[in-house]
Tab-separated table of C-alpha atoms and ligand atoms in Angstrom:
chain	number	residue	atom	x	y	z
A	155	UNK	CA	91.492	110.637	76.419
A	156	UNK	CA	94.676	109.430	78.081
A	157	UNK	CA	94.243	107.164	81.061
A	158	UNK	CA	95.773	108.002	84.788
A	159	UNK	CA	97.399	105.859	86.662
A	160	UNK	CA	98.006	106.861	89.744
A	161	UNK	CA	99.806	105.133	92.706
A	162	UNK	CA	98.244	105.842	96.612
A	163	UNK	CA	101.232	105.182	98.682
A	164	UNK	CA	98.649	105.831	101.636
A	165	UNK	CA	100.910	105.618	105.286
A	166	UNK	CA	103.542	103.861	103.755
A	167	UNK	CA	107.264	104.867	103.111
A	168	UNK	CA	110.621	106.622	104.282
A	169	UNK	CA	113.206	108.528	102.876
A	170	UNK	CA	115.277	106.123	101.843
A	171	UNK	CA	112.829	103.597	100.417
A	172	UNK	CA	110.880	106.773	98.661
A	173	UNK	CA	114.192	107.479	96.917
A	174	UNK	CA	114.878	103.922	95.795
A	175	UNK	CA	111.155	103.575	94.331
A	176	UNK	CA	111.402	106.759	92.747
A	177	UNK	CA	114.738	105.711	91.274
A	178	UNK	CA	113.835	102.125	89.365
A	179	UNK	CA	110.501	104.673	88.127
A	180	UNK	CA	113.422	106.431	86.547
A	181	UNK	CA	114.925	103.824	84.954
A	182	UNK	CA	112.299	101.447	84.191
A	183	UNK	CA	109.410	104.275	82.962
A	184	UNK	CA	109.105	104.779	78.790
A	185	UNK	CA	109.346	108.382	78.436
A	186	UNK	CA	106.769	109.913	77.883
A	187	UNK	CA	104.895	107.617	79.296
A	188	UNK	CA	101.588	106.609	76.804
A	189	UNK	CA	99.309	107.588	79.791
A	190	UNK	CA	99.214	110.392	83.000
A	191	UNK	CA	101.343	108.688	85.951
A	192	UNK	CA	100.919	109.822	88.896
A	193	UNK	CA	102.052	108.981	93.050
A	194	UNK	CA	99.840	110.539	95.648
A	195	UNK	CA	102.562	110.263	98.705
A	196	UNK	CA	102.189	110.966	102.500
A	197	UNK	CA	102.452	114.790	103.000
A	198	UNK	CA	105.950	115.355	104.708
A	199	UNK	CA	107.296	113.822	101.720
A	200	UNK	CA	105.776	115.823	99.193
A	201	UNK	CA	108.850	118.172	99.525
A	202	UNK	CA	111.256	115.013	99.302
A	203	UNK	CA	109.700	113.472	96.299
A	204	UNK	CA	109.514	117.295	94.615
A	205	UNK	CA	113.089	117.943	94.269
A	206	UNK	CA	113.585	114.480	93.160
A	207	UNK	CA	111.135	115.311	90.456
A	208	UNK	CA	113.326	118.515	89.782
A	209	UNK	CA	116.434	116.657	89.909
A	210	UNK	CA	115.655	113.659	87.484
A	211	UNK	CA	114.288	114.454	84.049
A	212	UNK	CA	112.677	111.314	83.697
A	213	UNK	CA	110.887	111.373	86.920
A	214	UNK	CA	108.955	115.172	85.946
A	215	UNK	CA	106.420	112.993	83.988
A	216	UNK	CA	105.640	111.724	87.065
A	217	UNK	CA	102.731	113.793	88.622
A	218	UNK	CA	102.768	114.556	92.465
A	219	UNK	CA	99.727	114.044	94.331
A	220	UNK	CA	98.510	114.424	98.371
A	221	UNK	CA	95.865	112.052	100.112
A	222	UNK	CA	93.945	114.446	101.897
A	223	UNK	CA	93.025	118.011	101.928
A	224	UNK	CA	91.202	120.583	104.588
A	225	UNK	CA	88.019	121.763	103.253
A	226	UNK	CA	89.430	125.169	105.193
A	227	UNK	CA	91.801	127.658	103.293
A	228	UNK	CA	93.580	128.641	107.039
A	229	UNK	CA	92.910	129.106	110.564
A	230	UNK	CA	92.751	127.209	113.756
A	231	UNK	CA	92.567	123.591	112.296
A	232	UNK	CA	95.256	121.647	114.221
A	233	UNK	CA	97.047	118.395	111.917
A	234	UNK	CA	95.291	119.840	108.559
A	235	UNK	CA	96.554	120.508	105.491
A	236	UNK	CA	95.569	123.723	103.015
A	237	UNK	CA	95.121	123.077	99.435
A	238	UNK	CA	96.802	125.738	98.826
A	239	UNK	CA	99.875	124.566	100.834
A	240	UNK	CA	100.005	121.249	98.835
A	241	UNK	CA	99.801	123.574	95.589
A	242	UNK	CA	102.858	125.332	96.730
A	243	UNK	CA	104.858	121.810	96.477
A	244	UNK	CA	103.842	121.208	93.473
A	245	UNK	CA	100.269	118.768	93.965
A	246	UNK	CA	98.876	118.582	90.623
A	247	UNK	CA	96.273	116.216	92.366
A	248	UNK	CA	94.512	115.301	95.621
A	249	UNK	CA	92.903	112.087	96.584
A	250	UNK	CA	89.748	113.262	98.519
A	251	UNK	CA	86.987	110.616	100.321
A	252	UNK	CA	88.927	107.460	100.225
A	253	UNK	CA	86.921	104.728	101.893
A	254	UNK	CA	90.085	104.695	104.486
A	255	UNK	CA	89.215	108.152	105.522
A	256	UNK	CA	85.223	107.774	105.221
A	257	UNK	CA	86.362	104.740	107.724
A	258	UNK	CA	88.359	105.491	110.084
A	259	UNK	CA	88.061	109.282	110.308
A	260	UNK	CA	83.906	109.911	109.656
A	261	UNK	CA	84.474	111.619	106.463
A	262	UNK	CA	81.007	112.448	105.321
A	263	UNK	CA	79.466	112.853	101.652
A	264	UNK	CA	79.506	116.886	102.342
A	265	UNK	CA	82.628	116.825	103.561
A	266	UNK	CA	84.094	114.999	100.903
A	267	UNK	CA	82.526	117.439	98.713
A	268	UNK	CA	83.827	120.843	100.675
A	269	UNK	CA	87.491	118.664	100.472
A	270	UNK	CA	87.042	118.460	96.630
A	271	UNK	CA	85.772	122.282	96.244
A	272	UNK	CA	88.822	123.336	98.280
A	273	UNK	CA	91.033	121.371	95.792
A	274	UNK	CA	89.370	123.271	92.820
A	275	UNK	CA	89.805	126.763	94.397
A	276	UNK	CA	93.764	126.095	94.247
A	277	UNK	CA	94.125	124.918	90.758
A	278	UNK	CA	94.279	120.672	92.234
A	279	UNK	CA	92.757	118.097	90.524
A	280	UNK	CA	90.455	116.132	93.157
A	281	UNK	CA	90.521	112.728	92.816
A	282	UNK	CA	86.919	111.574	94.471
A	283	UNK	CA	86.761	108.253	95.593
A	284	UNK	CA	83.192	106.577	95.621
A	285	UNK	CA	82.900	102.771	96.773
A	286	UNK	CA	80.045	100.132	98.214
A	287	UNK	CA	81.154	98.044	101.437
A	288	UNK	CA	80.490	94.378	101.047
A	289	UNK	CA	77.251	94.439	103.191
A	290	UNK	CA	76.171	97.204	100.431
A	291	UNK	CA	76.856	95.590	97.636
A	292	UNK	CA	75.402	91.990	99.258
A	293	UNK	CA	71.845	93.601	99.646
A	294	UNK	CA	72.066	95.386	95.926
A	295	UNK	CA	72.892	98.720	97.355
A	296	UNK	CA	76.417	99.742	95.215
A	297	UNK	CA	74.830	101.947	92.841
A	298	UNK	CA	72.699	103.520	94.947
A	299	UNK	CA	75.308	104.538	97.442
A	300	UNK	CA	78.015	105.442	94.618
A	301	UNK	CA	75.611	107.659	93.319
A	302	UNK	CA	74.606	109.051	96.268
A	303	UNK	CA	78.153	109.749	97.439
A	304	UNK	CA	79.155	111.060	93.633
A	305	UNK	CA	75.833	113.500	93.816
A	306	UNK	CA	77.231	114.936	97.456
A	307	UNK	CA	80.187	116.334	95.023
A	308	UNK	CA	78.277	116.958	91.864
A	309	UNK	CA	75.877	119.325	94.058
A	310	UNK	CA	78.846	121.211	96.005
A	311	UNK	CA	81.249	121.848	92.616
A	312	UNK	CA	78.210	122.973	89.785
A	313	UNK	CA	79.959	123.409	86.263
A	314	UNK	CA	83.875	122.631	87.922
A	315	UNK	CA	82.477	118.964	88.356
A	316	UNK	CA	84.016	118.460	84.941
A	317	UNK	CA	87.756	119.262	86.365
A	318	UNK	CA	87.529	116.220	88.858
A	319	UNK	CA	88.662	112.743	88.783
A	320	UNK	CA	86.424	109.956	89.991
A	321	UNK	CA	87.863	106.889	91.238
A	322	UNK	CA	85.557	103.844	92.023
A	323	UNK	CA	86.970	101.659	94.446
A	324	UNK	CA	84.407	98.665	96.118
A	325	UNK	CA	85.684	98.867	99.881
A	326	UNK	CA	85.429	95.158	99.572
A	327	UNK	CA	88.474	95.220	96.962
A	328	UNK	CA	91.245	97.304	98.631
A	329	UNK	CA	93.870	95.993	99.609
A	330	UNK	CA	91.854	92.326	100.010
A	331	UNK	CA	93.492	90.361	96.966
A	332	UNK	CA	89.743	90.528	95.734
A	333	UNK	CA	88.872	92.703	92.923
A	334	UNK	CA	85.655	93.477	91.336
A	335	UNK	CA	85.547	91.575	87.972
A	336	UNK	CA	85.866	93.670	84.855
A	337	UNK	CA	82.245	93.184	83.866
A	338	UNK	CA	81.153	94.325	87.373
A	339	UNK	CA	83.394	97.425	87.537
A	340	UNK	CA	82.687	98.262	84.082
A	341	UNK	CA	78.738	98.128	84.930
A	342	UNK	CA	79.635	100.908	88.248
A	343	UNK	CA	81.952	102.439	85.647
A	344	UNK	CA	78.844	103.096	83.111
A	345	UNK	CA	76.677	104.172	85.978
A	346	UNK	CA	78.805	106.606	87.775
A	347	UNK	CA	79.381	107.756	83.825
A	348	UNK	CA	75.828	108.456	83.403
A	349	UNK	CA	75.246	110.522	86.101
A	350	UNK	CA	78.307	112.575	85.177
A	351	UNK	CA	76.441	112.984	82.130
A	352	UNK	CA	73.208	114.145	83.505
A	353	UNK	CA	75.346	116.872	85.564
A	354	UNK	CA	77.801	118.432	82.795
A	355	UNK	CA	77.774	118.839	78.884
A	356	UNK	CA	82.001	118.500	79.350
A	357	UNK	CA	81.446	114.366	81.296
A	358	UNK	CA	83.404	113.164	78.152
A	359	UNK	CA	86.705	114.787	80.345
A	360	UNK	CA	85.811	113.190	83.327
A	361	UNK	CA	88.392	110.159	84.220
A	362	UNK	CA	86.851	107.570	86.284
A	363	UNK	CA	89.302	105.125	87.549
A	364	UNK	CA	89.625	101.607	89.122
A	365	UNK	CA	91.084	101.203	92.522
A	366	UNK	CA	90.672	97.690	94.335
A	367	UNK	CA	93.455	95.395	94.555
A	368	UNK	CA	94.726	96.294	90.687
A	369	UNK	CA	98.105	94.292	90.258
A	370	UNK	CA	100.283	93.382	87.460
A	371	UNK	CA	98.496	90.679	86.001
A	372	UNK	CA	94.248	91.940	85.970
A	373	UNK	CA	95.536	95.651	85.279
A	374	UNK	CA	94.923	95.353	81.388
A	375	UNK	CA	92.035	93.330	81.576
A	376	UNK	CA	90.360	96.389	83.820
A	377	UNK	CA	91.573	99.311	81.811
A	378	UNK	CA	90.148	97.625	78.674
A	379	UNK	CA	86.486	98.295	79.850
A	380	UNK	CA	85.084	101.391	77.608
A	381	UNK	CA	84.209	103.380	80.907
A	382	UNK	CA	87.771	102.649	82.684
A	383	UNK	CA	89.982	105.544	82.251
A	384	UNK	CA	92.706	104.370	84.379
A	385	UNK	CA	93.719	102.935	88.175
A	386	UNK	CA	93.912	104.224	91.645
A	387	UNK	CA	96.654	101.741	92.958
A	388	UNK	CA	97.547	100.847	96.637
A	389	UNK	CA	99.794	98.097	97.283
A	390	UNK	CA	100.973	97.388	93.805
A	391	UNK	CA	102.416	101.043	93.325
A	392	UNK	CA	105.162	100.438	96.042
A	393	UNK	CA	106.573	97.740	93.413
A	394	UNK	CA	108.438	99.579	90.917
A	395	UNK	CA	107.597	96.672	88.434
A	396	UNK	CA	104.489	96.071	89.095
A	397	UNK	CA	103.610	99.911	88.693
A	398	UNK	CA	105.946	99.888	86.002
A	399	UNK	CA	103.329	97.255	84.366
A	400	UNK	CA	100.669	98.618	85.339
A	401	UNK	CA	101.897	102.208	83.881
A	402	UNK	CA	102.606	99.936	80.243
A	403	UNK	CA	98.976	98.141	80.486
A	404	UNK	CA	97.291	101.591	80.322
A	405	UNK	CA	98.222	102.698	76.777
A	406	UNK	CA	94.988	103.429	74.752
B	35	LIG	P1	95.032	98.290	96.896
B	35	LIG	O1	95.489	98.464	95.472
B	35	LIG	O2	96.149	98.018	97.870
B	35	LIG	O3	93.888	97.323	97.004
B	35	LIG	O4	94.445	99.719	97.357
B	35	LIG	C1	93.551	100.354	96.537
B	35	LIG	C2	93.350	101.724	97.061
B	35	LIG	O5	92.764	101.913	98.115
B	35	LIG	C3	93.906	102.839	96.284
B	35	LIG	O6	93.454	104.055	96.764
């Protein structure tokens, strides 16, 4: 299968910078690229980076992604966004659960899973994110609470649970310099694997990716682990180079 790499721009950006990253993408990306690329941007610039997409050839192997999603299809929901709205610019995938949102915003297990079942229903990949705090992993809790938050989404989506992505990222990791080691990602990786097993006859599709302070230099080391399919990136995928590395470091 080919890996994903997909960048999480999470609240970062402007028109102008959005343009220049998208730009040295252009010119620095191998077309086609030897893996799925993808940039999950902030939502009034889904339109923005869109017609860019249109406009430069090189830039439509670029998938378009949101970082959030209602679990309602309409109605009286104040700030939210439909799935099927983000279809309608083009979302070919949705980041749903990030540990930022479980965080700050309360984002619960079944509400993580109603997000990722209102992906499904308009034709959006979900990317689910699953991930241990430190505290969690300390006291030899990660794979129960991965699991626990993976079954939440597993129960909710049936057979479609083959049609998401997974993305483990260790809270502990983002965005802290720290990343889990290959062998300890890689042993989340397998478990996270198994249970995808245990749910669908069709887990062999199932990406599950890295996110966790993945850079330039540890990116190939991670996405050589058997059970790594590719990288949820943060801070490195506002670097054009370093994504740009990161993009090359993920052929099979
Ligand atoms: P960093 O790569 O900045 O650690 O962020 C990871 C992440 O949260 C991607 O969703």
């Amino acid at each position: 299968m080919k890996k994903l790499i997909a960048g999480n721009w999470k609240m970062n950006g402007g028109l102008e910078a959005n343009a220049a990253l998208l730009d040295a993408l252009a010119q620095g990306l191998v077309n086609p690229p030897a893996c799925e690329v993808a940039v999950c941007v902030p939502a009034p610039y889904l339109a923005q980076v869109q017609l860019l997409r249109a406009a430069k050839p090189t830039l439509s192997s670029i998938e378009l992604g949101a970082q959030d999603v209602s679990d309602h299809a309409n109605g009286a929901y104040t700030g939210e966004v439909s799935a099927a709205m983000l279809k309608e610019f083009g979302c070919r995938f949705v980041i749903v659960g990030h540990s930022e949102r479980r965080q700050y915003h309360g984002e619960t297990d079944t509400l993580v899973a109603d997000k990722a079942k209102a992906a499904l229903a308009s034709g959006i990949t979900p990317i689910v994110c699953v991930g241990e705090t430190l505290a969690e992993r300390e006291s030899g809790h990660t794979e129960e609470v991965v699991k626990r938050q993976l079954a939440a989404v597993i129960h909710t989506n049936g057979h479609c649970i083959s049609e998401i992505v997974v993305a483990y990222e260790p809270v502990w990791a983002i965005g802290t310099g720290k990343t889990a080691s290959p062998e300890e990602a890689q042993a989340v990786h397998h478990v996270l694997r198994g249970q995808l097993k245990a749910a669908t006859d069709q887990f062999a599709r199932v990406k599950i990716l890295y996110g966790g302070s993945m850079n330039a230099s540890n990116a190939a080391t991670l996405l050589a682990q058997p059970d790594i399919d590719g990288g949820l990136i943060g801070g490195a995928s506002l670097k054009a180079p370093d994504f740009l590395t990161i993009i090359a470091a993920a052929r099979n």
